[in-house]
Amino acid sequence: MTVTAPKAPGRPGQPVEQRAMLGFLADLTVWRDGRRSELDELDRAAMAAPDAADLTHDMTLAMALWQAVATRADELERVWDSGRVGPAELRRLSGMVWGRLDANGAADGAAAALAVSLPEACRLSDALVGQLRRRLSLDPVSLDLEARLRSLRATVERVRDLVVELPSGPAKVQAATRLDRLDLRAGELVERARRGADVGGLIGPLEADAAVAERDLIVAAATRRDDAKDRATAESLRAELAHRAAALGSVVDECVAAVSPAPVLAVPRVEALGPVPADAAAVDAYLDRLAAVSRALDRVEQAYRAPLAELADLRGMLGAYHSKAASTGLDARPEVSGMYRLASDVLDAAPTDLDRARAAVAAFRTLLDPPTRGT
């Protein structure tokens, strides 16, 4: 966890206020201990870094700053003496806060950097540690940026995979151009980040563009799968309807030969629709036409099968009535046997006149009914 410089009490040349000095010393102690932990972490990371030699100067300066601040903090604590201070001590404390730090024993570069006040040294330490964290990829913001950059590169690679899957054509050329632009922008962004540039404001728009490109390609891939499925459905449905139409032709021939009057409906010709088109929009329209043909086939089939079914029912009814007449002895009566022969002849005729057949079967059934009283 990183720490930030505490707010210094008072102003240069003026005695510090006792309550403010107490808070500052507490905050300074927290800053000193936290900064030491940070420096230890940075030192370990710097020693393991490939460019460790390039980090030596900054690490030395950071350590010198911390040591100077820690030394001054100890001096302040001694003068503070747990709050047992008067006006003279408060003026001295102000001078120690706002005066220059002791640069004795520091290297030349560090000595120049230490020619600052205690608050300035703390802020300089904050900036230096922040820079080291970014260079060593230890800063939480930098870590987040690096994670976003990795995620961005992963998105671009997924876009690349989706472009490869595109079929040849203008859409693939357009998607490839879009990918090249994303790849170039991502590469430039990564390079700028590697050089230490602030790319926080640039990564967001590029992430959005890459996400939109990936989304568009995913939708396009799903649409292609749906289109392929629709084409396969159209091919299968067309073959099924052609088979139905051929079978229905036999039903029509049977009906025309068996009954009169037969329906007069044409069997739809599936071949008239032509082959299944390649264009997706045309496939949708083709499926609509196939559905219309299917409904037409249903109507034609129902129209031609209904008379055949009725003819079969009439024959079955005549047979059942004749069995009833035989079981009761009514079949021996001349009018019953004569009507049976007539109805049989009508039903056996080819084609059968359905109107006459209905009348003949109904008349035969009437002869089997018991006579009403008074007749």
Coordinates of C-alpha atoms in Angstrom, one line a residue:
M1 CA 0.0 0.0 0.0
T2 CA 1.5 3.4 -1.0
V3 CA 1.5 6.4 1.3
T4 CA 1.3 10.1 0.6
A5 CA 3.1 13.0 2.2
P6 CA 1.4 14.5 5.3
K7 CA 0.2 18.1 5.3
A8 CA 2.8 20.3 7.0
P9 CA 1.7 22.5 10.0
G10 CA 1.8 26.3 9.8
R11 CA 3.9 28.4 7.5
P12 CA 7.6 29.2 7.1
G13 CA 8.7 31.8 9.7
Q14 CA 5.8 31.3 12.0
P15 CA 5.6 29.1 15.1
V16 CA 3.6 25.9 14.6
E17 CA 0.3 25.4 16.4
Q18 CA 0.6 22.7 19.0
R19 CA -2.5 20.6 18.0
A20 CA -1.4 20.8 14.3
M21 CA 2.1 19.7 15.2
L22 CA 0.7 16.7 17.1
G23 CA -1.3 15.5 14.1
F24 CA 1.6 16.1 11.7
L25 CA 4.0 14.0 13.8
A26 CA 1.5 11.1 13.9
D27 CA 1.0 11.3 10.1
L28 CA 4.7 11.7 9.5
T29 CA 5.4 8.5 11.5
V30 CA 2.8 6.6 9.4
W31 CA 4.4 8.0 6.2
R32 CA 7.9 7.1 7.3
D33 CA 7.1 3.5 8.2
G34 CA 4.9 3.0 5.1
R35 CA 7.5 4.5 2.8
R36 CA 10.2 2.2 4.3
S37 CA 8.1 -0.8 3.4
E38 CA 7.6 0.5 -0.1
L39 CA 11.3 1.1 -0.6
D40 CA 12.1 -2.4 0.6
E41 CA 9.6 -3.8 -2.0
L42 CA 11.0 -1.5 -4.7
D43 CA 14.6 -2.5 -3.9
R44 CA 13.8 -6.2 -4.2
A45 CA 12.0 -5.6 -7.5
A46 CA 14.9 -3.4 -8.8
M47 CA 17.5 -6.0 -8.0
A48 CA 15.5 -8.5 -10.0
A49 CA 14.8 -6.2 -12.9
P50 CA 16.7 -6.6 -16.3
D51 CA 17.6 -2.9 -16.2
A52 CA 18.7 -2.9 -12.6
A53 CA 21.7 -0.7 -13.3
D54 CA 19.5 2.0 -14.8
L55 CA 17.5 2.0 -11.6
T56 CA 20.4 2.4 -9.2
H57 CA 20.5 6.2 -9.2
D58 CA 16.8 6.6 -8.5
M59 CA 16.8 3.9 -5.8
T60 CA 19.8 5.6 -4.1
L61 CA 18.1 9.0 -4.2
A62 CA 14.9 7.5 -2.9
M63 CA 16.7 5.9 0.0
A64 CA 18.6 9.1 0.8
L65 CA 15.4 11.1 0.8
W66 CA 13.8 8.6 3.2
Q67 CA 16.8 8.6 5.5
A68 CA 16.9 12.4 5.6
V69 CA 13.2 12.6 6.4
A70 CA 13.5 9.8 9.0
T71 CA 16.4 11.6 10.7
R72 CA 14.5 14.9 10.8
A73 CA 11.4 13.1 12.1
D74 CA 13.5 11.7 15.0
E75 CA 14.8 15.2 15.7
L76 CA 11.3 16.6 15.7
E77 CA 10.2 14.0 18.2
R78 CA 13.0 14.9 20.6
V79 CA 12.2 18.6 20.5
W80 CA 8.4 17.8 20.8
D81 CA 9.1 15.8 23.9
S82 CA 5.6 14.3 24.0
G83 CA 4.0 17.8 23.8
R84 CA 6.0 19.4 26.6
V85 CA 6.8 22.5 24.5
G86 CA 6.6 26.3 24.9
P87 CA 6.8 29.2 22.4
A88 CA 10.5 28.7 21.9
E89 CA 10.2 25.0 21.1
L90 CA 7.3 25.7 18.7
R91 CA 9.4 28.3 16.8
R92 CA 12.2 25.8 16.6
L93 CA 9.9 23.0 15.4
S94 CA 8.7 25.3 12.6
G95 CA 12.3 26.0 11.6
M96 CA 13.0 22.2 11.5
V97 CA 9.8 21.5 9.4
W98 CA 10.4 24.3 6.9
G99 CA 14.2 24.5 6.9
R100 CA 16.5 22.5 4.7
L101 CA 17.3 18.9 5.5
D102 CA 20.7 17.7 6.4
A103 CA 22.6 16.5 3.3
N104 CA 25.7 15.4 5.1
G105 CA 27.1 12.1 3.8
A106 CA 24.8 12.1 0.8
A107 CA 26.2 11.6 -2.7
D108 CA 26.5 14.8 -4.9
G109 CA 23.3 14.1 -6.8
A110 CA 21.4 13.2 -3.7
A111 CA 22.8 16.2 -1.8
A112 CA 21.3 18.5 -4.4
A113 CA 18.0 16.8 -4.1
L114 CA 18.1 17.1 -0.3
A115 CA 18.4 20.8 -0.4
V116 CA 14.7 21.0 0.3
S117 CA 12.4 21.3 3.3
L118 CA 10.8 18.4 5.0
P119 CA 7.4 18.8 3.2
E120 CA 9.2 19.1 -0.1
A121 CA 11.3 16.1 0.6
C122 CA 8.1 14.0 1.4
R123 CA 6.5 15.1 -1.8
L124 CA 9.6 14.5 -3.8
S125 CA 9.8 11.0 -2.3
D126 CA 6.2 10.4 -3.3
A127 CA 6.9 11.4 -6.9
L128 CA 10.1 9.4 -7.1
V129 CA 8.5 6.2 -5.6
G130 CA 5.6 6.6 -8.0
Q131 CA 7.9 6.7 -10.9
L132 CA 9.8 3.7 -9.7
R133 CA 6.6 1.8 -9.2
R134 CA 5.6 2.5 -12.8
R135 CA 8.9 1.5 -14.2
L136 CA 8.9 -1.7 -12.2
S137 CA 5.2 -2.3 -12.8
L138 CA 4.3 -2.2 -9.1
D139 CA 2.0 0.7 -9.1
P140 CA -1.7 -0.4 -8.8
V141 CA -2.6 2.0 -11.6
S142 CA 0.2 0.7 -13.8
L143 CA -0.8 -2.8 -13.0
D144 CA -4.4 -2.0 -14.0
L145 CA -3.1 -0.3 -17.2
E146 CA -0.9 -3.4 -18.0
A147 CA -3.9 -5.7 -17.4
R148 CA -6.0 -3.5 -19.7
L149 CA -3.3 -3.6 -22.4
R150 CA -3.0 -7.4 -22.2
S151 CA -6.8 -7.6 -22.4
L152 CA -6.8 -5.2 -25.4
R153 CA -4.2 -7.4 -27.2
A154 CA -6.2 -10.5 -26.4
T155 CA -9.3 -8.8 -27.9
V156 CA -7.4 -7.9 -31.1
E157 CA -6.2 -11.5 -31.4
R158 CA -9.8 -12.7 -31.0
V159 CA -10.8 -10.3 -33.7
R160 CA -8.0 -11.7 -35.9
D161 CA -9.3 -15.2 -35.4
L162 CA -12.8 -14.1 -36.3
V163 CA -11.6 -12.4 -39.5
V164 CA -9.8 -15.6 -40.5
E165 CA -13.1 -17.4 -40.3
L166 CA -14.9 -15.0 -42.7
P167 CA -15.6 -16.3 -46.2
S168 CA -13.8 -14.6 -49.0
G169 CA -15.4 -11.5 -50.3
P170 CA -15.9 -7.7 -49.6
A171 CA -16.9 -8.3 -46.0
K172 CA -13.6 -10.1 -45.2
V173 CA -11.6 -7.4 -46.9
Q174 CA -13.4 -4.7 -44.9
A175 CA -12.9 -6.7 -41.6
A176 CA -9.2 -7.2 -42.4
T177 CA -8.7 -3.5 -42.9
R178 CA -10.5 -2.8 -39.6
L179 CA -8.3 -5.3 -37.9
D180 CA -5.1 -3.8 -39.3
R181 CA -6.1 -0.4 -37.9
L182 CA -6.8 -1.9 -34.5
D183 CA -3.6 -3.8 -34.5
L184 CA -1.6 -0.7 -35.4
R185 CA -3.2 1.4 -32.8
A186 CA -2.7 -1.2 -30.1
G187 CA 0.9 -1.6 -31.0
E188 CA 1.5 2.1 -30.9
L189 CA -0.3 2.3 -27.5
V190 CA 1.8 -0.5 -26.0
E191 CA 5.0 1.1 -27.3
R192 CA 4.1 4.5 -25.8
A193 CA 3.2 2.9 -22.5
R194 CA 6.6 1.0 -22.5
R195 CA 8.4 4.3 -23.0
G196 CA 6.5 5.7 -19.9
A197 CA 4.0 7.9 -21.7
D198 CA 0.6 8.5 -20.1
V199 CA -1.8 6.5 -22.3
G200 CA -4.7 6.4 -19.8
G201 CA -6.8 8.6 -22.0
L202 CA -6.1 6.6 -25.2
I203 CA -6.8 3.1 -24.1
G204 CA -10.5 3.6 -23.4
P205 CA -11.5 4.6 -26.9
L206 CA -9.4 1.8 -28.4
E207 CA -10.9 -0.8 -26.0
A208 CA -14.3 0.4 -27.1
D209 CA -13.4 0.1 -30.8
A210 CA -11.9 -3.3 -30.4
A211 CA -14.9 -4.5 -28.4
V212 CA -17.3 -3.2 -31.1
A213 CA -15.3 -4.9 -33.8
E214 CA -15.3 -8.2 -31.9
R215 CA -19.1 -7.9 -31.3
D216 CA -19.8 -7.1 -34.9
L217 CA -17.8 -10.1 -36.1
I218 CA -19.4 -12.4 -33.5
V219 CA -22.8 -11.3 -34.7
A220 CA -21.8 -11.8 -38.3
A221 CA -20.5 -15.3 -37.5
A222 CA -23.8 -16.1 -35.8
T223 CA -25.7 -14.7 -38.7
R224 CA -23.7 -16.8 -41.1
R225 CA -24.4 -19.9 -39.1
D226 CA -28.1 -18.9 -39.1
D227 CA -28.0 -18.3 -42.8
A228 CA -26.3 -21.7 -43.4
K229 CA -29.0 -23.3 -41.2
D230 CA -31.7 -21.5 -43.2
R231 CA -30.2 -22.7 -46.5
A232 CA -30.0 -26.2 -45.2
T233 CA -33.6 -26.0 -43.9
A234 CA -34.7 -24.6 -47.3
E235 CA -33.0 -27.5 -49.2
S236 CA -34.5 -30.1 -46.9
L237 CA -38.0 -28.6 -47.0
R238 CA -37.8 -28.2 -50.8
A239 CA -36.9 -31.9 -51.2
E240 CA -39.7 -32.9 -48.8
L241 CA -42.3 -30.8 -50.6
A242 CA -41.2 -32.2 -54.0
H243 CA -41.6 -35.7 -52.6
R244 CA -45.0 -34.8 -51.2
A245 CA -46.1 -33.3 -54.5
A246 CA -45.1 -36.5 -56.4
A247 CA -47.0 -38.7 -53.9
L248 CA -50.0 -36.4 -54.1
G249 CA -50.1 -36.8 -57.8
S250 CA -50.9 -40.5 -57.2
V251 CA -53.6 -39.6 -54.7
V252 CA -55.1 -37.2 -57.3
D253 CA -55.1 -39.9 -60.0
E254 CA -56.7 -42.4 -57.6
C255 CA -59.4 -39.9 -56.6
V256 CA -60.3 -38.9 -60.2
A257 CA -60.6 -42.6 -61.1
A258 CA -62.6 -43.5 -58.0
V259 CA -65.2 -40.8 -57.5
S260 CA -67.3 -38.4 -59.4
P261 CA -67.4 -35.5 -59.2
A262 CA -63.7 -35.2 -58.3
P263 CA -62.2 -32.0 -57.0
V264 CA -60.5 -29.8 -59.6
L265 CA -57.3 -28.5 -57.9
A266 CA -53.8 -28.3 -59.4
V267 CA -50.9 -29.8 -57.4
P268 CA -48.3 -27.1 -56.8
R269 CA -45.1 -27.6 -58.7
V270 CA -42.1 -27.2 -56.3
E271 CA -39.8 -27.0 -59.3
A272 CA -41.3 -23.8 -60.3
L273 CA -39.7 -22.1 -57.3
G274 CA -36.2 -22.8 -58.7
P275 CA -33.2 -23.8 -56.7
V276 CA -32.5 -22.4 -53.2
P277 CA -30.7 -19.0 -53.6
A278 CA -27.4 -18.2 -52.0
D279 CA -28.3 -14.7 -50.8
A280 CA -29.5 -14.7 -47.1
A281 CA -32.3 -12.3 -47.7
A282 CA -33.4 -14.3 -50.7
V283 CA -33.4 -17.5 -48.7
D284 CA -35.8 -15.9 -46.2
A285 CA -38.2 -15.0 -49.0
Y286 CA -37.7 -18.5 -50.5
L287 CA -38.6 -20.1 -47.2
D288 CA -41.8 -18.0 -47.2
R289 CA -42.7 -19.3 -50.7
L290 CA -42.0 -22.9 -49.6
A291 CA -44.3 -22.4 -46.6
A292 CA -47.0 -21.2 -49.0
V293 CA -46.5 -24.3 -51.2
S294 CA -46.7 -26.5 -48.2
R295 CA -50.1 -25.0 -47.2
A296 CA -51.3 -25.4 -50.8
L297 CA -50.3 -29.0 -50.8
D298 CA -52.2 -29.5 -47.5
R299 CA -55.3 -28.1 -49.1
V300 CA -55.0 -30.2 -52.3
E301 CA -54.3 -33.3 -50.3
Q302 CA -57.3 -32.8 -48.0
A303 CA -59.5 -32.0 -51.0
Y304 CA -58.6 -35.3 -52.8
R305 CA -58.4 -37.6 -49.8
A306 CA -61.7 -36.6 -48.4
P307 CA -63.8 -38.2 -51.3
L308 CA -61.7 -41.4 -51.1
A309 CA -62.3 -41.6 -47.4
E310 CA -66.0 -41.0 -47.8
L311 CA -66.2 -43.7 -50.5
A312 CA -64.5 -46.1 -48.1
D313 CA -66.9 -45.1 -45.3
L314 CA -70.0 -45.7 -47.6
R315 CA -68.8 -49.1 -48.5
G316 CA -68.1 -50.0 -44.9
M317 CA -71.6 -48.8 -43.9
L318 CA -73.3 -50.8 -46.6
G319 CA -71.4 -53.9 -45.5
A320 CA -72.4 -53.3 -41.9
Y321 CA -76.1 -52.7 -42.8
H322 CA -76.1 -55.9 -44.9
S323 CA -74.7 -57.9 -42.0
K324 CA -77.5 -56.5 -39.8
A325 CA -80.1 -57.5 -42.4
A326 CA -78.7 -61.0 -42.6
S327 CA -78.8 -61.4 -38.8
T328 CA -82.4 -60.4 -38.6
G329 CA -83.6 -62.2 -41.8
L330 CA -84.5 -59.0 -43.5
D331 CA -82.1 -59.7 -46.3
A332 CA -84.7 -62.3 -47.6
R333 CA -87.2 -59.6 -48.4
P334 CA -87.1 -58.7 -52.1
E335 CA -87.0 -55.0 -51.6
V336 CA -84.1 -55.3 -49.2
S337 CA -82.1 -57.6 -51.4
G338 CA -82.9 -55.5 -54.4
M339 CA -81.7 -52.2 -52.7
Y340 CA -78.6 -53.9 -51.5
R341 CA -77.7 -55.0 -55.1
L342 CA -78.4 -51.4 -56.3
A343 CA -76.3 -49.8 -53.7
S344 CA -73.5 -52.3 -54.3
D345 CA -73.6 -51.6 -58.0
V346 CA -73.4 -47.8 -57.4
L347 CA -70.5 -48.2 -55.0
D348 CA -68.6 -50.6 -57.3
A349 CA -68.9 -48.3 -60.3
A350 CA -65.8 -46.5 -61.5
P351 CA -65.9 -43.7 -60.9
T352 CA -68.5 -43.8 -58.2
D353 CA -71.1 -41.1 -58.2
L354 CA -70.9 -40.0 -54.6
D355 CA -74.3 -38.4 -54.6
R356 CA -76.0 -41.6 -55.8
A357 CA -73.9 -43.7 -53.5
R358 CA -75.0 -41.6 -50.4
A359 CA -78.6 -41.9 -51.5
A360 CA -78.5 -45.6 -52.1
V361 CA -76.8 -46.4 -48.8
A362 CA -79.3 -44.2 -46.9
A363 CA -82.2 -45.9 -48.7
F364 CA -80.9 -49.3 -47.8
R365 CA -80.5 -48.3 -44.1
T366 CA -84.1 -47.0 -44.1
L367 CA -85.4 -50.4 -45.2
L368 CA -83.8 -51.9 -42.1
D369 CA -85.6 -49.6 -39.7
P370 CA -88.5 -51.0 -37.8
P371 CA -91.9 -49.8 -39.0
T372 CA -93.6 -47.1 -37.0
R373 CA -97.0 -47.8 -35.3
G374 CA -100.1 -47.1 -37.3
T375 CA -98.5 -48.0 -40.6

